mmCIF file of C-alpha atoms and ligand atoms in Angstrom:
data_model
loop_
_atom_site.group_PDB
_atom_site.id
_atom_site.type_symbol
_atom_site.label_atom_id
_atom_site.label_comp_id
_atom_site.label_asym_id
_atom_site.label_seq_id
_atom_site.Cartn_x
_atom_site.Cartn_y
_atom_site.Cartn_z
ATOM 1 C CA MET A 145 -1.213 -14.174 -4.437
ATOM 2 C CA ILE A 146 2.197 -13.280 -6.047
ATOM 3 C CA PHE A 147 3.708 -9.740 -5.620
ATOM 4 C CA ASN A 148 6.528 -8.982 -7.890
ATOM 5 C CA ILE A 149 8.340 -5.866 -6.774
ATOM 6 C CA VAL A 150 10.670 -4.159 -9.236
ATOM 7 C CA THR A 151 13.013 -1.968 -7.207
ATOM 8 C CA LEU A 152 16.528 -0.522 -7.290
ATOM 9 C CA PHE A 153 16.584 -1.026 -3.431
ATOM 10 C CA PRO A 154 15.408 -4.564 -2.644
ATOM 11 C CA GLY A 155 17.203 -4.046 0.751
ATOM 12 C CA PHE A 156 14.697 -1.318 1.591
ATOM 13 C CA LEU A 157 11.786 -3.865 1.394
ATOM 14 C CA ARG A 158 13.135 -7.153 2.478
ATOM 15 C CA GLU A 159 12.791 -6.837 6.282
ATOM 16 C CA PRO A 160 9.334 -5.079 6.341
ATOM 17 C CA LEU A 161 7.932 -7.750 3.945
ATOM 18 C CA GLU A 162 8.878 -10.509 6.445
ATOM 19 C CA MET A 163 7.480 -8.855 9.564
ATOM 20 C CA SER A 164 3.968 -8.843 11.244
ATOM 21 C CA VAL A 165 0.981 -9.386 8.977
ATOM 22 C CA LEU A 166 3.026 -9.378 5.730
ATOM 23 C CA GLY A 167 5.554 -11.849 7.066
ATOM 24 C CA ARG A 168 3.022 -14.235 8.477
ATOM 25 C CA ALA A 169 1.061 -14.110 5.193
ATOM 26 C CA SER A 170 4.194 -14.995 3.309
ATOM 27 C CA ARG A 171 5.110 -17.831 5.807
ATOM 28 C CA ALA A 172 1.601 -19.219 5.506
ATOM 29 C CA GLY A 173 1.781 -19.232 1.703
ATOM 30 C CA THR A 174 -1.046 -16.640 1.283
ATOM 31 C CA VAL A 175 1.393 -14.307 -0.536
ATOM 32 C CA GLU A 176 4.708 -14.696 -2.223
ATOM 33 C CA TRP A 177 7.189 -11.802 -2.524
ATOM 34 C CA ARG A 178 9.508 -11.635 -5.550
ATOM 35 C CA LEU A 179 11.884 -8.804 -5.496
ATOM 36 C CA VAL A 180 13.573 -8.013 -8.820
ATOM 37 C CA ASP A 181 16.378 -5.397 -9.176
ATOM 38 C CA PRO A 182 16.653 -3.714 -12.666
ATOM 39 C CA ARG A 183 20.385 -3.189 -11.877
ATOM 40 C CA ASP A 184 20.714 -6.935 -12.469
ATOM 41 C CA PHE A 185 19.441 -6.204 -16.039
ATOM 42 C CA THR A 186 21.873 -3.430 -16.961
ATOM 43 C CA GLN A 187 24.364 -4.105 -19.737
ATOM 44 C CA ASP A 188 27.126 -1.659 -19.026
ATOM 45 C CA ARG A 189 30.246 -1.929 -16.831
ATOM 46 C CA HIS A 190 28.891 0.592 -14.329
ATOM 47 C CA ARG A 191 25.447 -1.148 -14.063
ATOM 48 C CA THR A 192 23.714 2.164 -14.770
ATOM 49 C CA ALA A 193 19.971 1.916 -14.037
ATOM 50 C CA ASP A 194 19.131 5.635 -13.977
ATOM 51 C CA ASP A 195 20.118 8.757 -15.995
ATOM 52 C CA GLU A 196 19.490 12.531 -16.313
ATOM 53 C CA PRO A 197 16.144 13.545 -17.847
ATOM 54 C CA PHE A 198 16.239 14.533 -21.504
ATOM 55 C CA GLY A 199 15.332 18.207 -21.752
ATOM 56 C CA GLY A 200 17.243 18.938 -18.543
ATOM 57 C CA GLY A 201 16.047 19.513 -15.016
ATOM 58 C CA SER A 202 16.911 17.994 -11.564
ATOM 59 C CA GLY A 203 16.409 14.417 -10.410
ATOM 60 C CA MET A 204 17.069 11.092 -12.112
ATOM 61 C CA VAL A 205 14.958 9.006 -14.374
ATOM 62 C CA MET A 206 14.972 5.184 -14.435
ATOM 63 C CA LYS A 207 16.368 3.953 -17.737
ATOM 64 C CA ALA A 208 13.883 2.091 -19.925
ATOM 65 C CA GLY A 209 16.128 -0.990 -20.762
ATOM 66 C CA PRO A 210 16.892 -2.351 -17.295
ATOM 67 C CA VAL A 211 13.200 -1.959 -16.038
ATOM 68 C CA TRP A 212 11.888 -3.489 -19.343
ATOM 69 C CA ARG A 213 14.135 -6.521 -19.054
ATOM 70 C CA ALA A 214 13.422 -6.943 -15.340
ATOM 71 C CA VAL A 215 9.632 -7.087 -16.045
ATOM 72 C CA GLU A 216 10.290 -9.350 -19.088
ATOM 73 C CA SER A 217 12.246 -11.760 -16.807
ATOM 74 C CA LEU A 218 9.125 -12.415 -14.651
ATOM 75 C CA PRO A 219 7.367 -15.739 -15.258
ATOM 76 C CA GLU A 220 4.080 -14.079 -14.638
ATOM 77 C CA ARG A 221 3.583 -10.301 -14.319
ATOM 78 C CA GLY A 222 -0.221 -10.040 -13.819
ATOM 79 C CA ARG A 223 -1.434 -6.485 -13.335
ATOM 80 C CA VAL A 224 1.469 -4.089 -13.641
ATOM 81 C CA VAL A 225 1.217 -1.035 -11.304
ATOM 82 C CA SER A 226 3.669 1.789 -11.372
ATOM 83 C CA LEU A 227 4.031 3.747 -8.168
ATOM 84 C CA THR A 228 4.395 7.471 -8.914
ATOM 85 C CA PRO A 229 3.187 10.764 -7.564
ATOM 86 C CA ARG A 230 1.616 11.234 -10.990
ATOM 87 C CA GLY A 231 -0.718 8.283 -10.420
ATOM 88 C CA ARG A 232 -4.317 8.161 -9.441
ATOM 89 C CA PRO A 233 -4.882 8.136 -5.603
ATOM 90 C CA PHE A 234 -4.539 4.708 -3.953
ATOM 91 C CA ASP A 235 -7.511 4.032 -1.694
ATOM 92 C CA HIS A 236 -9.495 1.195 -0.038
ATOM 93 C CA GLU A 237 -11.293 0.593 -3.302
ATOM 94 C CA ALA A 238 -8.034 0.185 -5.303
ATOM 95 C CA ALA A 239 -6.735 -2.115 -2.501
ATOM 96 C CA VAL A 240 -9.819 -4.411 -2.811
ATOM 97 C CA ARG A 241 -9.389 -4.476 -6.580
ATOM 98 C CA LEU A 242 -5.828 -5.473 -6.393
ATOM 99 C CA SER A 243 -6.525 -8.158 -3.714
ATOM 100 C CA LEU A 244 -8.630 -9.894 -6.295
ATOM 101 C CA GLU A 245 -5.642 -10.309 -8.681
ATOM 102 C CA PRO A 246 -3.587 -13.523 -8.652
ATOM 103 C CA VAL A 247 -0.491 -11.674 -9.589
ATOM 104 C CA VAL A 248 0.521 -8.050 -9.143
ATOM 105 C CA THR A 249 3.734 -6.398 -10.213
ATOM 106 C CA LEU A 250 4.721 -3.068 -8.586
ATOM 107 C CA LEU A 251 7.290 -0.849 -10.256
ATOM 108 C CA CYS A 252 9.046 1.425 -7.784
ATOM 109 C CA GLY A 253 10.227 4.571 -9.732
ATOM 110 C CA ARG A 254 12.704 7.170 -8.529
ATOM 111 C CA TYR A 255 10.816 10.349 -7.843
ATOM 112 C CA LYS A 256 11.380 11.737 -11.431
ATOM 113 C CA GLY A 257 9.904 8.486 -12.605
ATOM 114 C CA ILE A 258 10.549 5.755 -15.015
ATOM 115 C CA ASP A 259 11.157 6.388 -18.748
ATOM 116 C CA GLU A 260 7.633 7.025 -20.064
ATOM 117 C CA ARG A 261 8.058 4.416 -22.845
ATOM 118 C CA VAL A 262 8.102 1.633 -20.314
ATOM 119 C CA THR A 263 4.876 3.079 -18.756
ATOM 120 C CA GLU A 264 3.227 3.298 -22.114
ATOM 121 C CA SER A 265 3.912 -0.341 -23.165
ATOM 122 C CA MET A 266 4.019 -2.354 -19.974
ATOM 123 C CA VAL A 267 2.071 -0.570 -17.233
ATOM 124 C CA ASN A 268 -1.698 -1.186 -16.549
ATOM 125 C CA GLU A 269 -2.164 1.544 -14.045
ATOM 126 C CA GLU A 270 -0.229 4.231 -12.100
ATOM 127 C CA LEU A 271 -0.960 4.820 -8.402
ATOM 128 C CA SER A 272 0.125 7.476 -5.892
ATOM 129 C CA ILE A 273 -0.292 7.151 -2.142
ATOM 130 C CA GLY A 274 -0.857 10.800 -1.445
ATOM 131 C CA ASP A 275 -0.146 14.442 -2.296
ATOM 132 C CA TYR A 276 3.449 14.665 -1.342
ATOM 133 C CA VAL A 277 6.678 13.561 -2.943
ATOM 134 C CA LEU A 278 8.702 10.576 -1.847
ATOM 135 C CA SER A 279 12.230 9.994 -3.081
ATOM 136 C CA GLY A 280 11.202 6.700 -4.547
ATOM 137 C CA GLY A 281 8.241 4.335 -4.856
ATOM 138 C CA GLU A 282 9.512 1.843 -2.250
ATOM 139 C CA PRO A 283 7.527 3.201 0.740
ATOM 140 C CA ALA A 284 4.554 3.388 -1.468
ATOM 141 C CA ALA A 285 5.106 -0.278 -2.435
ATOM 142 C CA LEU A 286 5.020 -1.262 1.267
ATOM 143 C CA VAL A 287 1.824 0.743 1.807
ATOM 144 C CA VAL A 288 0.116 -0.896 -1.189
ATOM 145 C CA ALA A 289 1.368 -4.405 -0.264
ATOM 146 C CA ASP A 290 0.159 -4.016 3.321
ATOM 147 C CA ALA A 291 -3.277 -2.612 2.480
ATOM 148 C CA VAL A 292 -3.889 -5.473 -0.104
ATOM 149 C CA VAL A 293 -2.542 -8.381 1.886
ATOM 150 C CA ARG A 294 -4.484 -7.716 4.974
ATOM 151 C CA LEU A 295 -7.585 -8.077 2.808
ATOM 152 C CA LEU A 296 -6.605 -11.574 1.589
ATOM 153 C CA PRO A 297 -8.648 -14.437 3.233
ATOM 154 C CA GLY A 298 -6.626 -15.786 6.113
ATOM 155 C CA ALA A 299 -4.120 -13.044 6.320
ATOM 156 C CA LEU A 300 -5.514 -11.560 9.516
ATOM 157 C CA GLY A 301 -7.015 -14.854 10.783
ATOM 158 C CA ASP A 302 -10.025 -12.692 11.670
ATOM 159 C CA HIS A 303 -12.090 -11.163 8.859
ATOM 160 C CA ASP A 304 -13.895 -9.045 11.297
ATOM 161 C CA SER A 305 -10.706 -7.198 11.930
ATOM 162 C CA ALA A 306 -10.529 -5.988 8.308
ATOM 163 C CA ALA A 307 -14.344 -5.464 8.275
ATOM 164 C CA THR A 308 -14.143 -2.930 11.188
ATOM 165 C CA ASP A 309 -11.179 -1.014 9.836
ATOM 166 C CA SER A 310 -11.521 2.635 8.911
ATOM 167 C CA PHE A 311 -12.739 3.001 5.221
ATOM 168 C CA TYR A 312 -14.084 -0.615 5.008
ATOM 169 C CA ASP A 313 -17.575 0.878 5.342
ATOM 170 C CA GLY A 314 -16.524 4.243 3.943
ATOM 171 C CA GLY A 315 -15.961 6.056 7.264
ATOM 172 C CA LEU A 316 -13.403 6.295 10.114
ATOM 173 C CA SER A 317 -13.459 3.727 12.852
ATOM 174 C CA ALA A 318 -14.370 4.437 16.443
ATOM 175 C CA PRO A 319 -11.468 5.030 18.975
ATOM 176 C CA ALA A 320 -10.087 1.969 20.778
ATOM 177 C CA TYR A 321 -8.891 1.267 24.296
ATOM 178 C CA THR A 322 -7.247 -1.673 26.123
ATOM 179 C CA ARG A 323 -6.147 -2.471 29.593
ATOM 180 C CA PRO A 324 -5.715 -0.926 32.048
ATOM 181 C CA ARG A 325 -9.186 0.430 32.702
ATOM 182 C CA GLU A 326 -7.739 3.490 34.377
ATOM 183 C CA PHE A 327 -4.518 5.127 33.173
ATOM 184 C CA GLN A 328 -3.213 8.337 34.751
ATOM 185 C CA SER A 329 -6.766 8.966 36.149
ATOM 186 C CA LEU A 330 -8.222 8.572 32.664
ATOM 187 C CA GLU A 331 -11.057 6.012 32.374
ATOM 188 C CA VAL A 332 -12.245 3.905 29.531
ATOM 189 C CA PRO A 333 -15.757 4.834 28.216
ATOM 190 C CA GLU A 334 -18.058 2.857 30.556
ATOM 191 C CA VAL A 335 -20.048 1.130 27.714
ATOM 192 C CA LEU A 336 -17.018 -0.592 26.448
ATOM 193 C CA THR A 337 -16.640 -2.563 29.754
ATOM 194 C CA SER A 338 -20.354 -3.155 30.222
ATOM 195 C CA GLY A 339 -20.468 -6.479 28.340
ATOM 196 C CA HIS A 340 -23.583 -5.096 26.611
ATOM 197 C CA HIS A 341 -22.704 -5.957 22.937
ATOM 198 C CA SER A 342 -25.434 -4.074 21.184
ATOM 199 C CA ALA A 343 -24.767 -0.922 23.241
ATOM 200 C CA VAL A 344 -21.117 -1.194 22.308
ATOM 201 C CA ALA A 345 -22.015 -1.479 18.620
ATOM 202 C CA ARG A 346 -24.257 1.609 18.939
ATOM 203 C CA TRP A 347 -21.497 3.581 20.691
ATOM 204 C CA ARG A 348 -18.967 2.569 17.989
ATOM 205 C CA ALA A 349 -21.339 3.567 15.125
ATOM 206 C CA ARG A 350 -21.950 6.950 16.792
ATOM 207 C CA GLU A 351 -18.216 7.573 17.416
ATOM 208 C CA SER A 352 -17.357 6.509 13.874
ATOM 209 C CA ASP A 353 -19.861 8.939 12.523
ATOM 210 C CA ARG A 354 -18.541 11.681 14.753
ATOM 211 C CA ALA A 355 -15.006 11.207 13.787
ATOM 212 C CA THR A 356 -15.796 11.078 10.083
ATOM 213 C CA ARG A 357 -17.989 14.263 10.310
ATOM 214 C CA ASN A 358 -15.274 16.137 12.203
ATOM 215 C CA ARG A 359 -12.112 14.963 10.425
ATOM 216 C CA ARG A 360 -13.134 13.691 6.990
ATOM 217 C CA PRO A 361 -16.376 15.329 5.802
ATOM 218 C CA ASP A 362 -15.152 14.509 2.269
ATOM 219 C CA LEU A 363 -15.839 10.842 2.963
ATOM 220 C CA LEU A 364 -19.525 11.521 3.970
ATOM 221 C CA ASP A 365 -20.016 13.306 0.640
ATOM 222 C CA LEU A 366 -18.526 10.332 -1.136
ATOM 223 C CA ASN A 367 -20.711 7.786 0.580
ATOM 224 C CA ALA A 368 -23.864 10.053 -0.067
ATOM 225 C CA ALA A 369 -23.066 9.517 -3.781
ATOM 226 C CA ASP A 370 -23.419 5.729 -3.610
HETATM 227 CL CL1 6GU B 650 3.781 6.207 -5.366
HETATM 228 N N1 6GU B 650 5.984 7.609 -5.458
HETATM 229 C C1 6GU B 650 6.702 8.687 -5.068
HETATM 230 N N2 6GU B 650 7.889 8.796 -5.465
HETATM 231 N N3 6GU B 650 6.172 9.680 -4.392
HETATM 232 C C2 6GU B 650 4.854 9.637 -4.049
HETATM 233 C C3 6GU B 650 4.146 8.454 -4.336
HETATM 234 C C4 6GU B 650 4.672 7.505 -5.058
HETATM 235 N N4 6GU B 650 2.906 8.612 -3.805
HETATM 236 C C5 6GU B 650 2.934 9.879 -3.213
HETATM 237 N N5 6GU B 650 4.093 10.414 -3.369
#
């Protein structure tokens, strides 16, 4: 899979994309990161990539020209996703959908966004990672890239690990423990060390259900709908 990421701050993304699951996937050839900076497509002496909003107001807007030319420079753009608090919520379903695309282009906007004419003519969908405002789309691009890449075959080396994640089945996952068995007089639930696999599976299903009911009852309502 190819991920083009259009950003004014490629330095913000470079290290995290080469670490852990994302870095391993890239070294294994499962994913290729292509960072593109609209500033390299400016045409003025000051390399101006953003400007004040027409109509006034605070914050900066990304100029249409540099983003437009940055996207046009890509040999393949695939599905073009703009990251903005105005987007539809990014969730597990959206991650699965994007993981089936051979090429995805993420546009990281400043918080006041990208000139709407670029969005109208080049963008297939707008996504937001939650109900709060970030200064730019870069942290959201990392969130989307991570959630998508871990779904790609071979990225985890262990499909079961993705299959048991929270949300994979529509609910939260059970709590997890590792060695030592006793820590500050606190013990691990006995069933987990019993070696009794079906009992462990039942315990996890019960804990998953309990956590979902207590913390995210909205997810139960959603699941009841399908
Ligand atoms: Cl995708 N971008 C920005 N700037 N803020 C956000 C967001 C995205 N998602 C939630 N807040």
